[in-house]
Coordinates of C-alpha atoms in Angstrom, one line a residue:
Chain A
M16 CA 0.0 0.0 0.0
N17 CA 1.4 3.4 -0.9
T18 CA 1.7 5.5 2.2
L19 CA 2.5 9.3 2.0
K20 CA 5.6 10.5 3.9
I21 CA 5.9 13.8 5.7
D22 CA 8.8 14.7 8.0
Y23 CA 6.8 15.3 11.2
K24 CA 10.0 15.4 13.3
N25 CA 10.7 18.8 11.7
I26 CA 9.6 21.5 14.1
Y27 CA 7.7 23.3 11.4
Y28 CA 5.7 20.3 10.3
P29 CA 3.6 18.9 13.2
P30 CA 0.8 16.7 12.0
G31 CA -2.0 19.1 11.0
G32 CA 0.4 22.0 10.2
I33 CA 2.1 24.7 12.3
L34 CA -0.8 27.2 11.9
M35 CA -3.4 24.8 13.1
W36 CA -1.2 24.0 16.2
I37 CA -0.8 27.6 16.9
I38 CA -4.6 28.0 16.9
I39 CA -4.9 24.8 19.1
F40 CA -2.5 26.3 21.6
L41 CA -4.3 29.6 21.7
E42 CA -7.7 27.9 22.1
L43 CA -6.4 25.7 24.9
I44 CA -4.8 28.6 26.7
T45 CA -8.0 30.7 26.4
F46 CA -10.3 27.9 27.6
G47 CA -7.7 26.9 30.3
M48 CA -7.7 30.4 31.7
A49 CA -11.5 30.5 31.8
L50 CA -11.5 27.2 33.6
V51 CA -9.0 28.4 36.2
A52 CA -11.1 31.5 36.7
F53 CA -14.2 29.3 37.1
V54 CA -12.5 27.2 39.8
Y55 CA -11.3 30.4 41.5
Y56 CA -14.9 31.8 41.6
G57 CA -16.1 28.4 42.8
Q58 CA -13.9 28.8 45.9
Q59 CA -15.5 32.2 46.6
E60 CA -19.1 30.7 46.5
P61 CA -18.7 26.9 47.1
E62 CA -22.4 26.3 48.1
V63 CA -23.8 28.2 45.0
F64 CA -21.4 26.2 42.7
H65 CA -22.3 22.9 44.4
Q66 CA -26.0 23.5 44.2
S67 CA -25.7 24.7 40.5
R68 CA -23.5 21.7 39.6
L69 CA -26.2 19.3 40.9
Q70 CA -28.6 20.8 38.4
L71 CA -26.4 19.6 35.5
N72 CA -27.1 16.2 34.0
T73 CA -23.8 14.3 34.5
T74 CA -25.0 11.3 32.5
M75 CA -25.7 13.5 29.4
G76 CA -22.2 15.0 29.8
A77 CA -20.7 11.6 30.0
I78 CA -22.6 10.3 27.0
N79 CA -21.5 13.4 25.1
T80 CA -17.9 12.6 26.0
V81 CA -18.3 9.1 24.5
F82 CA -19.8 10.7 21.3
L83 CA -16.9 13.0 20.9
L84 CA -14.3 10.3 21.7
T85 CA -16.0 7.9 19.2
S86 CA -16.1 10.6 16.6
G87 CA -12.4 11.4 17.2
F88 CA -11.6 7.7 16.8
F89 CA -13.4 7.7 13.4
M90 CA -11.6 10.9 12.4
A91 CA -8.2 9.3 13.2
T92 CA -9.1 6.2 11.2
A93 CA -10.3 8.5 8.3
V94 CA -6.9 10.2 8.2
D95 CA -5.2 6.8 8.3
K96 CA -7.3 5.5 5.3
F97 CA -6.6 8.7 3.4
K98 CA -2.9 8.2 3.8
E99 CA -3.3 4.7 2.3
N100 CA -5.0 6.4 -0.7
N101 CA -8.2 4.6 0.2
I102 CA -10.5 7.6 -0.4
A103 CA -13.8 5.7 -0.3
K104 CA -13.0 4.2 3.1
S105 CA -11.7 7.6 4.3
S106 CA -14.9 9.3 3.2
F107 CA -17.0 6.6 5.0
Y108 CA -15.1 7.3 8.2
F109 CA -15.5 11.1 7.6
K110 CA -19.3 10.5 7.6
L111 CA -19.2 8.5 10.8
T112 CA -17.1 11.3 12.4
M113 CA -19.8 13.8 11.4
L114 CA -22.5 11.5 12.8
G115 CA -20.7 11.5 16.2
G116 CA -20.6 15.3 16.0
L117 CA -24.3 15.5 15.1
F118 CA -25.2 13.3 18.1
F119 CA -23.2 15.6 20.3
L120 CA -25.2 18.6 19.0
V121 CA -28.5 16.9 19.4
L122 CA -27.8 15.9 23.0
K123 CA -26.4 19.3 23.8
S124 CA -29.5 20.9 22.4
V125 CA -31.7 18.7 24.6
E126 CA -29.6 19.7 27.6
Y127 CA -29.9 23.4 26.7
Y128 CA -33.6 23.0 26.2
H129 CA -34.1 21.6 29.7
K130 CA -32.0 24.4 31.2
I131 CA -33.9 27.1 29.4
E132 CA -37.2 25.4 30.4
S133 CA -36.1 25.5 34.0
G134 CA -35.4 29.2 33.7
I135 CA -31.6 28.8 34.0
S136 CA -29.9 31.6 32.0
L137 CA -26.6 33.4 31.7
E138 CA -27.7 35.7 34.6
T139 CA -28.8 33.0 37.1
N140 CA -25.5 33.0 38.9
M141 CA -21.7 33.0 38.3
F142 CA -21.7 29.2 37.8
F143 CA -24.2 29.3 35.0
S144 CA -22.6 32.4 33.4
F145 CA -19.5 30.3 33.0
Y146 CA -21.5 27.2 32.0
W147 CA -23.3 29.0 29.2
M148 CA -20.3 30.8 27.9
L149 CA -17.9 27.9 28.0
T150 CA -20.3 25.3 26.6
A151 CA -21.7 27.6 23.9
F152 CA -18.2 28.6 22.7
H153 CA -17.3 24.9 22.6
L154 CA -20.5 24.2 20.7
I155 CA -19.6 26.9 18.1
H156 CA -16.3 25.1 17.6
V157 CA -18.1 21.8 17.0
I158 CA -20.4 23.4 14.5
M159 CA -17.4 25.0 12.7
G160 CA -15.6 21.6 12.8
L161 CA -18.6 20.0 11.2
V162 CA -18.6 22.6 8.4
I163 CA -14.9 22.0 7.8
L164 CA -15.5 18.2 7.8
I165 CA -18.3 18.5 5.2
W166 CA -16.2 20.8 3.1
T167 CA -13.1 18.6 3.2
N168 CA -15.1 15.4 2.6
Y169 CA -16.7 17.1 -0.4
G170 CA -13.3 18.2 -1.7
M171 CA -11.6 14.9 -1.4
T172 CA -14.4 12.9 -3.1
K173 CA -15.1 15.1 -6.1
E174 CA -13.5 14.3 -9.5
N175 CA -9.9 15.6 -10.0
S176 CA -9.6 16.3 -6.3
D177 CA -6.6 18.3 -5.2
T178 CA -7.1 17.6 -1.5
A179 CA -3.7 16.8 0.1
V180 CA -2.9 14.8 3.2
E181 CA -2.0 18.0 4.9
D182 CA -5.5 19.4 4.3
V183 CA -7.1 16.3 5.8
E184 CA -4.7 16.3 8.8
A185 CA -5.5 20.0 9.4
C186 CA -9.2 19.3 9.3
A187 CA -8.7 16.3 11.7
A188 CA -6.5 18.5 14.1
F189 CA -9.4 21.0 14.3
W190 CA -11.9 18.3 15.1
H191 CA -9.7 16.7 17.7
M192 CA -9.2 20.1 19.3
C193 CA -12.9 20.1 20.1
D194 CA -12.3 16.7 21.9
L195 CA -9.4 18.2 23.8
I196 CA -11.4 21.2 25.0
W197 CA -14.4 19.0 26.0
L198 CA -12.1 16.7 27.9
L199 CA -11.2 19.7 30.1
L200 CA -14.6 21.3 30.3
F201 CA -16.5 18.1 31.3
P202 CA -14.8 17.3 34.6
V203 CA -14.5 20.9 35.7
L204 CA -18.1 21.9 34.9
Y205 CA -20.0 18.7 35.6
L206 CA -18.0 16.8 38.3
I207 CA -15.7 18.6 40.7
F208 CA -18.0 20.9 42.6
Chain B
M76 CA -8.1 -0.2 11.1
K77 CA -5.0 0.5 13.1
K78 CA -4.9 -1.6 16.3
S79 CA -3.1 1.2 18.2
L80 CA -6.1 3.5 17.5
L81 CA -8.6 0.9 18.6
Y82 CA -6.7 0.2 21.8
S83 CA -6.5 3.9 22.6
Y84 CA -10.2 4.3 21.9
G85 CA -11.0 1.4 24.2
F86 CA -8.8 2.8 27.0
L87 CA -10.4 6.3 26.5
I88 CA -13.9 4.8 27.0
F89 CA -12.7 2.8 30.0
L90 CA -11.3 6.0 31.6
T91 CA -14.6 7.8 30.9
L92 CA -16.5 5.1 32.7
I93 CA -14.0 5.1 35.6
T94 CA -14.3 8.8 35.9
A95 CA -18.1 8.6 36.1
L96 CA -17.8 5.8 38.7
V97 CA -15.4 7.8 40.8
S98 CA -17.5 11.0 40.7
N99 CA -20.7 9.1 41.7
S100 CA -19.2 6.9 44.4
I101 CA -17.0 9.1 46.5
I102 CA -17.5 12.4 48.3
M103 CA -15.7 15.2 46.5
S104 CA -12.4 15.9 48.2
T105 CA -9.0 17.2 47.0
F106 CA -8.1 13.5 46.4
A107 CA -11.2 12.9 44.3
V108 CA -10.7 16.1 42.3
S109 CA -7.1 15.2 41.7
L110 CA -8.1 11.7 40.6
I111 CA -10.7 13.0 38.2
M112 CA -8.4 15.6 36.8
L113 CA -5.6 13.0 36.4
F114 CA -7.9 10.7 34.4
S115 CA -8.9 13.7 32.3
A116 CA -5.2 14.6 31.7
V117 CA -4.5 11.0 30.6
K118 CA -7.4 11.1 28.2
F119 CA -6.3 14.5 26.8
L120 CA -2.8 13.2 26.2
L121 CA -4.1 10.0 24.6
V122 CA -6.2 12.0 22.1
A123 CA -3.3 14.3 21.4
F124 CA -0.6 11.7 21.0
Q125 CA -2.5 8.9 19.4
F126 CA -5.4 10.4 17.5
M127 CA -3.7 13.7 16.5
E128 CA -0.4 11.8 16.0
L129 CA 1.6 14.1 18.2
K130 CA 3.8 11.1 19.0
K131 CA 5.4 11.6 15.6
A132 CA 6.0 15.3 16.0
N133 CA 9.0 17.2 17.2
S134 CA 9.6 17.1 21.0
F135 CA 8.9 20.8 21.1
W136 CA 5.2 20.3 20.4
K137 CA 5.0 17.3 22.7
M138 CA 6.6 19.1 25.6
S139 CA 4.7 22.4 25.0
L140 CA 1.3 20.7 25.1
S141 CA 2.2 18.6 28.1
L142 CA 3.5 21.7 30.0
I143 CA 0.3 23.7 29.3
L144 CA -1.9 20.8 30.3
G145 CA 0.2 20.1 33.4
L146 CA 0.0 23.8 34.4
M147 CA -3.7 23.9 33.9
I148 CA -4.4 20.7 35.9
L149 CA -2.1 21.7 38.8
L150 CA -3.7 25.2 39.0
I151 CA -7.2 23.7 39.1
I152 CA -6.2 21.1 41.8
F153 CA -4.3 23.8 43.8
I154 CA -7.2 26.2 43.8
V155 CA -9.8 23.6 44.6

């Protein structure tokens, strides 16, 4: 099987590309600082944060974690298949990846619906201000990721496609970044208070 | 399908289940928070190194990501 070779050990060529990794670092630092601030405010009002945390559905959060991890696994497999020049299989795994993302969106929407129905908004308290801001920003990233996935999948399956392995890796890196952010958001928002 | 990806995925799901178990079965203390954040950090690194193939990248990227993650986790545990 013909496998494409890139010198990943070169500092300028991390898998996904240097620009994508700069974005990933900036995103992680931004979300990280917000999470540290969240924990800091949690120490100022421990009872409010504890009672608010109990209003979150931990099971839904855990299922969403499984959706994103499964989606990430399919994404990694799609990149692997693309590198083997098996475009049909790669496209199939791209679609499974998108399905995982869609399941995440649906479950998140259900969770948001229940919160809104219970009258929980951005102004309820400090806990929910962070909850809405952090999860909504993450959700925007997931939606952006889905758009990039659709676009890349379309590009690589059309006739005379010029989609390179670097493009697919960059797309995958963005999608995995959504996993990484969620893996930090979930325990801090849903579990530790 | 690469076996390493499959094993990583299996371990990630296992860690997610363990985290849910820990958070439901023990009273939240500094130890419990540290344990949950430790599992979270392992999952984070597994996704980065296996799924994002950071294991193939230059050490600079591996160390930078690990440092940022470590700092974040330590700050959270320290404040809690």
